[in-house]
PDB file of C-alpha atoms in Angstrom:
ATOM      1  CA  MET A 192       0.004  -0.001   0.005  1.00 36.00           C
ATOM      2  CA  LEU A 193       1.436   3.358  -1.051  1.00 40.00           C
ATOM      3  CA  GLN A 194       0.859   6.856   0.245  1.00 41.00           C
ATOM      4  CA  GLY A 195      -2.698   8.112  -0.128  1.00 39.00           C
ATOM      5  CA  GLY A 196      -4.041   4.564  -0.206  1.00 40.00           C
ATOM      6  CA  ALA A 197      -2.722   3.838  -3.689  1.00 43.00           C
ATOM      7  CA  GLN A 198      -1.739   0.306  -4.623  1.00 46.00           C
ATOM      8  CA  LEU A 199       0.327  -1.256  -7.370  1.00 45.00           C
ATOM      9  CA  VAL A 200      -0.910  -4.213  -9.399  1.00 48.00           C
ATOM     10  CA  VAL A 201       1.970  -5.617 -11.402  1.00 46.00           C
ATOM     11  CA  ALA A 202       2.307  -8.076 -14.281  1.00 48.00           C
ATOM     12  CA  HIS A 203       5.908  -9.305 -14.133  1.00 45.00           C
ATOM     13  CA  SER A 204       8.255 -10.761 -16.674  1.00 44.00           C
ATOM     14  CA  ASN A 205      11.153 -12.816 -15.316  1.00 39.00           C
ATOM     15  CA  GLN A 206      13.591 -11.552 -17.916  1.00 39.00           C
ATOM     16  CA  LYS A 207      13.862  -8.663 -20.252  1.00 42.00           C
ATOM     17  CA  PRO A 208      12.918  -9.509 -23.828  1.00 41.00           C
ATOM     18  CA  GLY A 209      15.899 -11.009 -25.581  1.00 42.00           C
ATOM     19  CA  GLY A 210      17.058 -12.965 -22.539  1.00 40.00           C
ATOM     20  CA  VAL A 211      18.973 -10.191 -20.751  1.00 40.00           C
ATOM     21  CA  GLU A 212      19.294 -11.005 -17.077  1.00 43.00           C
ATOM     22  CA  ARG A 213      17.291  -9.181 -14.458  1.00 41.00           C
ATOM     23  CA  GLY A 214      19.116  -6.342 -12.777  1.00 47.00           C
ATOM     24  CA  SER A 215      21.479  -5.712 -15.709  1.00 50.00           C
ATOM     25  CA  VAL A 216      19.623  -2.703 -17.140  1.00 62.00           C
ATOM     26  CA  GLU A 217      20.382   0.798 -15.915  1.00 88.00           C
ATOM     27  CA  ARG A 218      18.476   2.750 -18.585  1.00 94.00           C
ATOM     28  CA  VAL A 219      15.138   2.368 -20.298  1.00 95.00           C
ATOM     29  CA  TRP A 220      13.193   4.231 -22.956  1.00 97.00           C
ATOM     30  CA  TYR A 221      10.359   6.497 -21.897  1.00 96.00           C
ATOM     31  CA  VAL A 222       8.036   6.869 -24.898  1.00 98.00           C
ATOM     32  CA  ALA A 223       6.130  10.141 -25.134  1.00 98.00           C
ATOM     33  CA  TYR A 224       3.137  10.529 -27.438  1.00 98.00           C
ATOM     34  CA  GLY A 225       1.469  13.722 -26.170  1.00 96.00           C
ATOM     35  CA  SER A 226       2.953  17.099 -25.352  1.00 95.00           C
ATOM     36  CA  ASN A 227       6.159  15.442 -24.075  1.00 97.00           C
ATOM     37  CA  LEU A 228       6.996  14.709 -27.701  1.00 98.00           C
ATOM     38  CA  ALA A 229       8.485  18.224 -27.630  1.00 97.00           C
ATOM     39  CA  LEU A 230      11.863  18.263 -25.886  1.00 96.00           C
ATOM     40  CA  GLU A 231      11.346  21.729 -24.403  1.00 94.00           C
ATOM     41  CA  ARG A 232       8.064  20.658 -22.851  1.00 94.00           C
ATOM     42  CA  PHE A 233       9.509  17.341 -21.587  1.00 97.00           C
ATOM     43  CA  SER A 234      12.303  19.293 -19.900  1.00 96.00           C
ATOM     44  CA  CYS A 235       9.718  20.503 -17.356  1.00 96.00           C
ATOM     45  CA  TYR A 236       9.393  16.904 -16.156  1.00 94.00           C
ATOM     46  CA  LEU A 237      13.169  16.582 -15.870  1.00 96.00           C
ATOM     47  CA  ASP A 238      14.235  20.051 -14.685  1.00 96.00           C
ATOM     48  CA  GLY A 239      11.024  21.368 -13.187  1.00 95.00           C
ATOM     49  CA  GLY A 240       9.082  24.435 -14.290  1.00 94.00           C
ATOM     50  CA  ARG A 241       5.899  25.409 -16.102  1.00 90.00           C
ATOM     51  CA  PRO A 242       5.508  24.797 -19.845  1.00 89.00           C
ATOM     52  CA  ARG A 243       4.403  27.746 -21.935  1.00 87.00           C
ATOM     53  CA  GLY A 244       0.638  27.756 -22.140  1.00 82.00           C
ATOM     54  CA  GLY A 245       0.260  25.242 -19.302  1.00 84.00           C
ATOM     55  CA  ALA A 246      -1.256  25.690 -15.865  1.00 79.00           C
ATOM     56  CA  ARG A 247       1.079  23.490 -13.804  1.00 89.00           C
ATOM     57  CA  VAL A 248       4.524  23.979 -12.310  1.00 84.00           C
ATOM     58  CA  TYR A 249       6.352  20.633 -12.292  1.00 89.00           C
ATOM     59  CA  PRO A 250       8.744  19.710  -9.496  1.00 92.00           C
ATOM     60  CA  GLY A 251      11.106  17.868 -11.852  1.00 96.00           C
ATOM     61  CA  CYS A 252      13.119  14.680 -11.397  1.00 96.00           C
ATOM     62  CA  ARG A 253      15.642  14.030  -8.663  1.00 93.00           C
ATOM     63  CA  ASP A 254      18.194  13.345 -11.415  1.00 94.00           C
ATOM     64  CA  ARG A 255      17.991  16.193 -13.916  1.00 94.00           C
ATOM     65  CA  THR A 256      20.484  14.784 -16.384  1.00 94.00           C
ATOM     66  CA  SER A 257      19.377  15.168 -19.999  1.00 96.00           C
ATOM     67  CA  PRO A 258      18.260  12.007 -21.832  1.00 97.00           C
ATOM     68  CA  GLN A 259      21.230  10.081 -23.181  1.00 96.00           C
ATOM     69  CA  ARG A 260      19.500   9.700 -26.547  1.00 97.00           C
ATOM     70  CA  THR A 261      16.183  10.354 -28.247  1.00 98.00           C
ATOM     71  CA  ALA A 262      14.603   8.446 -31.113  1.00 98.00           C
ATOM     72  CA  ALA A 263      11.462   8.624 -33.212  1.00 98.00           C
ATOM     73  CA  VAL A 264       9.371   5.468 -32.769  1.00 98.00           C
ATOM     74  CA  THR A 265       6.138   4.072 -34.141  1.00 98.00           C
ATOM     75  CA  VAL A 266       4.286   1.392 -32.167  1.00 97.00           C
ATOM     76  CA  PRO A 267       1.003  -0.491 -32.644  1.00 97.00           C
ATOM     77  CA  GLY A 268      -1.967   1.260 -31.086  1.00 97.00           C
ATOM     78  CA  GLY A 269      -3.380   4.726 -31.332  1.00 97.00           C
ATOM     79  CA  LEU A 270      -3.788   8.199 -29.895  1.00 98.00           C
ATOM     80  CA  VAL A 271      -7.044   9.286 -28.268  1.00 98.00           C
ATOM     81  CA  PHE A 272      -8.063  12.491 -26.502  1.00 98.00           C
ATOM     82  CA  ALA A 273     -10.404  12.105 -23.541  1.00 96.00           C
ATOM     83  CA  GLY A 274     -11.040  13.164 -19.967  1.00 92.00           C
ATOM     84  CA  ALA A 275     -10.098  16.630 -18.722  1.00 88.00           C
ATOM     85  CA  SER A 276      -6.531  17.928 -18.706  1.00 90.00           C
ATOM     86  CA  LYS A 277      -5.634  19.899 -15.578  1.00 86.00           C
ATOM     87  CA  VAL A 278      -2.682  21.436 -17.399  1.00 87.00           C
ATOM     88  CA  TRP A 279      -4.108  22.420 -20.787  1.00 91.00           C
ATOM     89  CA  GLY A 280      -7.884  22.220 -20.488  1.00 90.00           C
ATOM     90  CA  GLY A 281      -9.833  20.081 -22.943  1.00 95.00           C
ATOM     91  CA  GLY A 282      -9.064  16.418 -23.510  1.00 96.00           C
ATOM     92  CA  SER A 283      -5.855  14.680 -22.470  1.00 95.00           C
ATOM     93  CA  ALA A 284      -3.847  12.453 -24.809  1.00 97.00           C
ATOM     94  CA  PHE A 285      -3.895   8.733 -24.018  1.00 96.00           C
ATOM     95  CA  TYR A 286      -2.388   5.651 -25.639  1.00 96.00           C
ATOM     96  CA  ASN A 287      -4.930   3.032 -26.699  1.00 95.00           C
ATOM     97  CA  ALA A 288      -3.109  -0.257 -27.235  1.00 93.00           C
ATOM     98  CA  ALA A 289      -6.212  -1.824 -28.797  1.00 93.00           C
ATOM     99  CA  ALA A 290      -6.565   0.732 -31.604  1.00 95.00           C
ATOM    100  CA  PRO A 291      -5.936  -0.761 -35.075  1.00 96.00           C
ATOM    101  CA  THR A 292      -3.574   2.061 -36.006  1.00 97.00           C
ATOM    102  CA  GLN A 293      -0.035   3.247 -35.308  1.00 97.00           C
ATOM    103  CA  LEU A 294       1.123   5.618 -32.564  1.00 98.00           C
ATOM    104  CA  ALA A 295       3.856   8.129 -33.346  1.00 98.00           C
ATOM    105  CA  GLY A 296       6.100   8.573 -30.332  1.00 98.00           C
ATOM    106  CA  ARG A 297       9.422   9.892 -29.196  1.00 98.00           C
ATOM    107  CA  ALA A 298      11.624   7.679 -27.063  1.00 98.00           C
ATOM    108  CA  TYR A 299      13.894   9.235 -24.439  1.00 98.00           C
ATOM    109  CA  LEU A 300      16.701   7.112 -22.992  1.00 98.00           C
ATOM    110  CA  VAL A 301      16.548   7.789 -19.261  1.00 97.00           C
ATOM    111  CA  THR A 302      17.521   6.130 -15.992  1.00 95.00           C
ATOM    112  CA  LEU A 303      15.138   3.906 -14.062  1.00 94.00           C
ATOM    113  CA  ASP A 304      14.765   6.599 -11.391  1.00 94.00           C
ATOM    114  CA  GLN A 305      14.024   9.249 -14.013  1.00 96.00           C
ATOM    115  CA  LEU A 306      11.283   7.127 -15.571  1.00 95.00           C
ATOM    116  CA  ALA A 307       9.821   6.505 -12.133  1.00 93.00           C
ATOM    117  CA  ASP A 308       9.864  10.224 -11.334  1.00 95.00           C
ATOM    118  CA  VAL A 309       8.289  11.114 -14.697  1.00 95.00           C
ATOM    119  CA  ALA A 310       5.529   8.572 -14.096  1.00 91.00           C
ATOM    120  CA  ALA A 311       5.009   9.921 -10.575  1.00 90.00           C
ATOM    121  CA  GLN A 312       4.552  13.444 -11.931  1.00 91.00           C
ATOM    122  CA  GLU A 313       2.108  12.192 -14.561  1.00 87.00           C
ATOM    123  CA  MET A 314       0.090  10.793 -11.655  1.00 85.00           C
ATOM    124  CA  TRP A 315       0.397  14.029  -9.627  1.00 83.00           C
ATOM    125  CA  ARG A 316       2.625  12.304  -7.101  1.00 87.00           C
ATOM    126  CA  GLU A 317       5.948  13.320  -5.613  1.00 86.00           C
ATOM    127  CA  PRO A 318       9.187  12.491  -7.457  1.00 89.00           C
ATOM    128  CA  GLY A 319      11.191  10.257  -5.160  1.00 86.00           C
ATOM    129  CA  GLY A 320       8.105   9.444  -3.096  1.00 88.00           C
ATOM    130  CA  ALA A 321       6.768   6.003  -2.229  1.00 85.00           C
ATOM    131  CA  TYR A 322       5.284   5.370  -5.675  1.00 81.00           C
ATOM    132  CA  ALA A 323       8.434   6.440  -7.546  1.00 86.00           C
ATOM    133  CA  ARG A 324      10.705   4.372  -5.314  1.00 85.00           C
ATOM    134  CA  GLU A 325       8.597   1.236  -5.681  1.00 83.00           C
ATOM    135  CA  LEU A 326       8.272   1.624  -9.446  1.00 83.00           C
ATOM    136  CA  ALA A 327      12.033   2.135  -9.826  1.00 84.00           C
ATOM    137  CA  ALA A 328      12.610  -1.058  -7.836  1.00 83.00           C
ATOM    138  CA  LEU A 329      10.289  -3.004 -10.142  1.00 81.00           C
ATOM    139  CA  LEU A 330      11.778  -1.743 -13.405  1.00 81.00           C
ATOM    140  CA  PRO A 331      12.590  -2.992 -15.934  1.00 79.00           C
ATOM    141  CA  GLU A 332      11.165  -6.451 -15.185  1.00 74.00           C
ATOM    142  CA  VAL A 333       7.539  -5.396 -15.472  1.00 70.00           C
ATOM    143  CA  ALA A 334       5.149  -5.928 -18.356  1.00 71.00           C
ATOM    144  CA  GLU A 335       2.330  -3.708 -17.068  1.00 67.00           C
ATOM    145  CA  LEU A 336       1.707  -1.842 -13.845  1.00 70.00           C
ATOM    146  CA  HIS A 337      -1.526  -0.305 -12.614  1.00 64.00           C
ATOM    147  CA  SER A 338      -1.630   2.209  -9.793  1.00 61.00           C
ATOM    148  CA  LEU A 339      -4.977   2.192  -8.006  1.00 51.00           C
ATOM    149  CA  GLY A 340      -5.235   5.862  -7.205  1.00 52.00           C
ATOM    150  CA  ALA A 341      -6.657   9.171  -8.350  1.00 50.00           C
ATOM    151  CA  GLY A 342      -4.417   9.807 -11.353  1.00 56.00           C
ATOM    152  CA  ARG A 343      -5.493   9.583 -14.989  1.00 68.00           C
ATOM    153  CA  TYR A 344      -2.116   8.268 -16.205  1.00 73.00           C
ATOM    154  CA  GLU A 345      -2.020   5.454 -13.674  1.00 78.00           C
ATOM    155  CA  THR A 346      -0.853   2.626 -15.944  1.00 86.00           C
ATOM    156  CA  VAL A 347       2.739   1.982 -17.007  1.00 88.00           C
ATOM    157  CA  VAL A 348       2.958  -0.226 -20.101  1.00 89.00           C
ATOM    158  CA  ARG A 349       5.911  -1.948 -21.755  1.00 91.00           C
ATOM    159  CA  LEU A 350       5.879  -1.310 -25.504  1.00 93.00           C
ATOM    160  CA  GLY A 351       8.645  -3.635 -26.606  1.00 92.00           C
ATOM    161  CA  GLU A 352      12.325  -2.960 -27.165  1.00 94.00           C
ATOM    162  CA  LEU A 353      14.541  -0.450 -28.936  1.00 96.00           C
ATOM    163  CA  ASP A 354      18.225  -1.285 -29.358  1.00 96.00           C
ATOM    164  CA  GLY A 355      17.919  -4.058 -26.802  1.00 94.00           C
ATOM    165  CA  LEU A 356      16.394  -1.901 -24.050  1.00 94.00           C
ATOM    166  CA  PRO A 357      12.728  -1.919 -22.978  1.00 93.00           C
ATOM    167  CA  MET A 358      10.365   0.897 -23.889  1.00 95.00           C
ATOM    168  CA  PHE A 359       7.677   2.100 -21.485  1.00 94.00           C
ATOM    169  CA  THR A 360       4.887   4.645 -21.614  1.00 94.00           C
ATOM    170  CA  VAL A 361       2.083   5.773 -19.326  1.00 91.00           C
ATOM    171  CA  THR A 362      -1.633   5.853 -20.083  1.00 92.00           C
ATOM    172  CA  HIS A 363      -5.078   5.301 -18.593  1.00 88.00           C
ATOM    173  CA  GLY A 364      -5.894   1.717 -17.631  1.00 81.00           C
ATOM    174  CA  THR A 365      -9.269   1.617 -19.387  1.00 84.00           C
ATOM    175  CA  VAL A 366      -9.021   4.095 -22.244  1.00 87.00           C
ATOM    176  CA  ALA A 367     -12.034   2.545 -23.988  1.00 84.00           C
ATOM    177  CA  ASP A 368     -14.241   3.630 -21.080  1.00 87.00           C
ATOM    178  CA  LEU A 369     -13.359   7.319 -21.495  1.00 90.00           C
ATOM    179  CA  ALA A 370     -15.545   9.578 -23.636  1.00 94.00           C
ATOM    180  CA  PRO A 371     -13.566  11.413 -26.336  1.00 97.00           C
ATOM    181  CA  VAL A 372     -13.025  15.132 -25.669  1.00 97.00           C
ATOM    182  CA  ALA A 373     -11.500  17.721 -27.987  1.00 98.00           C
ATOM    183  CA  PRO A 374      -8.028  19.001 -26.982  1.00 98.00           C
ATOM    184  CA  THR A 375      -7.102  22.671 -26.757  1.00 96.00           C
ATOM    185  CA  ALA A 376      -4.950  24.587 -29.236  1.00 95.00           C
ATOM    186  CA  SER A 377      -2.089  25.073 -26.765  1.00 93.00           C
ATOM    187  CA  TYR A 378      -1.910  21.337 -26.122  1.00 95.00           C
ATOM    188  CA  LEU A 379      -1.996  20.522 -29.834  1.00 97.00           C
ATOM    189  CA  HIS A 380       0.768  23.069 -30.490  1.00 96.00           C
ATOM    190  CA  TRP A 381       3.168  21.151 -28.238  1.00 96.00           C
ATOM    191  CA  ILE A 382       2.234  17.810 -29.768  1.00 98.00           C
ATOM    192  CA  ALA A 383       2.724  19.199 -33.261  1.00 98.00           C
ATOM    193  CA  THR A 384       6.082  20.669 -32.248  1.00 97.00           C
ATOM    194  CA  GLY A 385       7.225  17.273 -31.016  1.00 98.00           C
ATOM    195  CA  LEU A 386       6.029  15.408 -34.096  1.00 98.00           C
ATOM    196  CA  ILE A 387       7.948  17.828 -36.300  1.00 98.00           C
ATOM    197  CA  GLU A 388      11.070  17.596 -34.104  1.00 97.00           C
ATOM    198  CA  ALA A 389      11.073  13.825 -33.762  1.00 98.00           C
ATOM    199  CA  HIS A 390       9.605  12.555 -37.020  1.00 98.00           C
ATOM    200  CA  GLY A 391      10.409  15.414 -39.380  1.00 98.00           C
ATOM    201  CA  TRP A 392       6.798  15.736 -40.495  1.00 98.00           C
ATOM    202  CA  ASP A 393       5.368  18.792 -42.202  1.00 97.00           C
ATOM    203  CA  LEU A 394       2.189  20.436 -40.938  1.00 97.00           C
ATOM    204  CA  ALA A 395      -0.021  18.603 -43.406  1.00 97.00           C
ATOM    205  CA  GLN A 396       1.200  15.256 -42.050  1.00 98.00           C
ATOM    206  CA  VAL A 397       0.719  16.477 -38.482  1.00 98.00           C
ATOM    207  CA  VAL A 398      -2.848  17.555 -39.208  1.00 98.00           C
ATOM    208  CA  ASP A 399      -3.689  14.238 -40.884  1.00 98.00           C
ATOM    209  CA  TYR A 400      -2.324  12.298 -37.909  1.00 99.00           C
ATOM    210  CA  LEU A 401      -3.927  14.414 -35.195  1.00 99.00           C
ATOM    211  CA  HIS A 402      -7.311  14.780 -36.870  1.00 98.00           C
ATOM    212  CA  ALA A 403      -7.605  10.991 -37.101  1.00 98.00           C
ATOM    213  CA  ALA A 404      -7.336  10.696 -33.303  1.00 98.00           C
ATOM    214  CA  PRO A 405     -10.686  10.278 -31.505  1.00 98.00           C
ATOM    215  CA  GLY A 406     -11.660  13.493 -29.773  1.00 98.00           C
ATOM    216  CA  VAL A 407     -10.015  15.911 -32.181  1.00 98.00           C
ATOM    217  CA  GLN A 408     -12.914  15.855 -34.652  1.00 97.00           C
ATOM    218  CA  LEU A 409     -15.243  17.042 -31.876  1.00 98.00           C
ATOM    219  CA  GLY A 410     -13.592  20.447 -31.838  1.00 97.00           C
ATOM    220  CA  TRP A 411     -11.529  20.802 -34.983  1.00 98.00           C
ATOM    221  CA  THR A 412     -11.934  20.558 -38.728  1.00 97.00           C
ATOM    222  CA  PRO A 413      -8.731  19.829 -40.650  1.00 97.00           C
ATOM    223  CA  GLY A 414      -8.685  23.411 -41.899  1.00 96.00           C
ATOM    224  CA  ALA A 415      -9.170  24.908 -38.445  1.00 96.00           C
ATOM    225  CA  LEU A 416      -6.488  22.645 -37.035  1.00 97.00           C
ATOM    226  CA  LEU A 417      -4.033  23.652 -39.760  1.00 97.00           C
ATOM    227  CA  SER A 418      -4.785  27.331 -39.146  1.00 96.00           C
ATOM    228  CA  ALA A 419      -4.287  26.936 -35.401  1.00 95.00           C
ATOM    229  CA  LEU A 420      -0.952  25.168 -35.830  1.00 96.00           C
ATOM    230  CA  ASN A 421       0.382  27.237 -38.719  1.00 90.00           C
ATOM    231  CA  GLY A 422       3.043  29.586 -37.433  1.00 63.00           C
ATOM    232  CA  ASN A 423       2.954  28.009 -33.967  1.00 56.00           C
ATOM    233  CA  ALA A 424       4.366  24.513 -34.478  1.00 44.00           C
ATOM    234  CA  GLY A 425       7.961  24.653 -33.333  1.00 39.00           C
ATOM    235  CA  ARG A 426       7.098  27.352 -30.763  1.00 37.00           C
ATOM    236  CA  GLY A 427       4.866  25.377 -28.437  1.00 39.00           C
ATOM    237  CA  GLY A 428       1.892  27.733 -28.502  1.00 36.00           C
TER     238      GLY A 428
END
């Protein structure tokens, strides 16, 4: 039992994929698919601070070392906007593993403690607190972890491997149960910035990708989305 009555429900794997022994991994990939696609915005999770256009000041990680590497990745599943973002207003971005599409992400090579602190902040918990310490102790030999608490991003999911190291992301445990909600322009600006940075897409590709995500169509036509992003992608809103 963690602070605030939260609990962890863990699906373990005895070895990393590929047969690497337990305890031999010091770094893992954190895969961002929402606003953290943009390096400047992700730096608020590492270094602390408030992202431009956002309503939250992040405490940052205990270890504020920059990611060792970053990489553009595409994984099975899809992007959906739902719920209510406390930082941006409108819908939050979630990863839906069951979607018959592809998710465009950006992988950051970080330490186990950094991933644990990022996940803790996603769940509005303290970096280095009970949740972060327990998660760091479980990594990387975990296939899926659910935190039974108040956070929206309470599920840590293994996405496979990149260069022999496991990839993880965070999402909602039952995305299919959430009603789609349109995201705000400021939120979409950061996501677009990250897609351009990581994948080298132009705005037309960004609009096609984002407009296909459930929730976006509820508030944006392709033309309105292009107009909102034009001149702002690369600046974060």
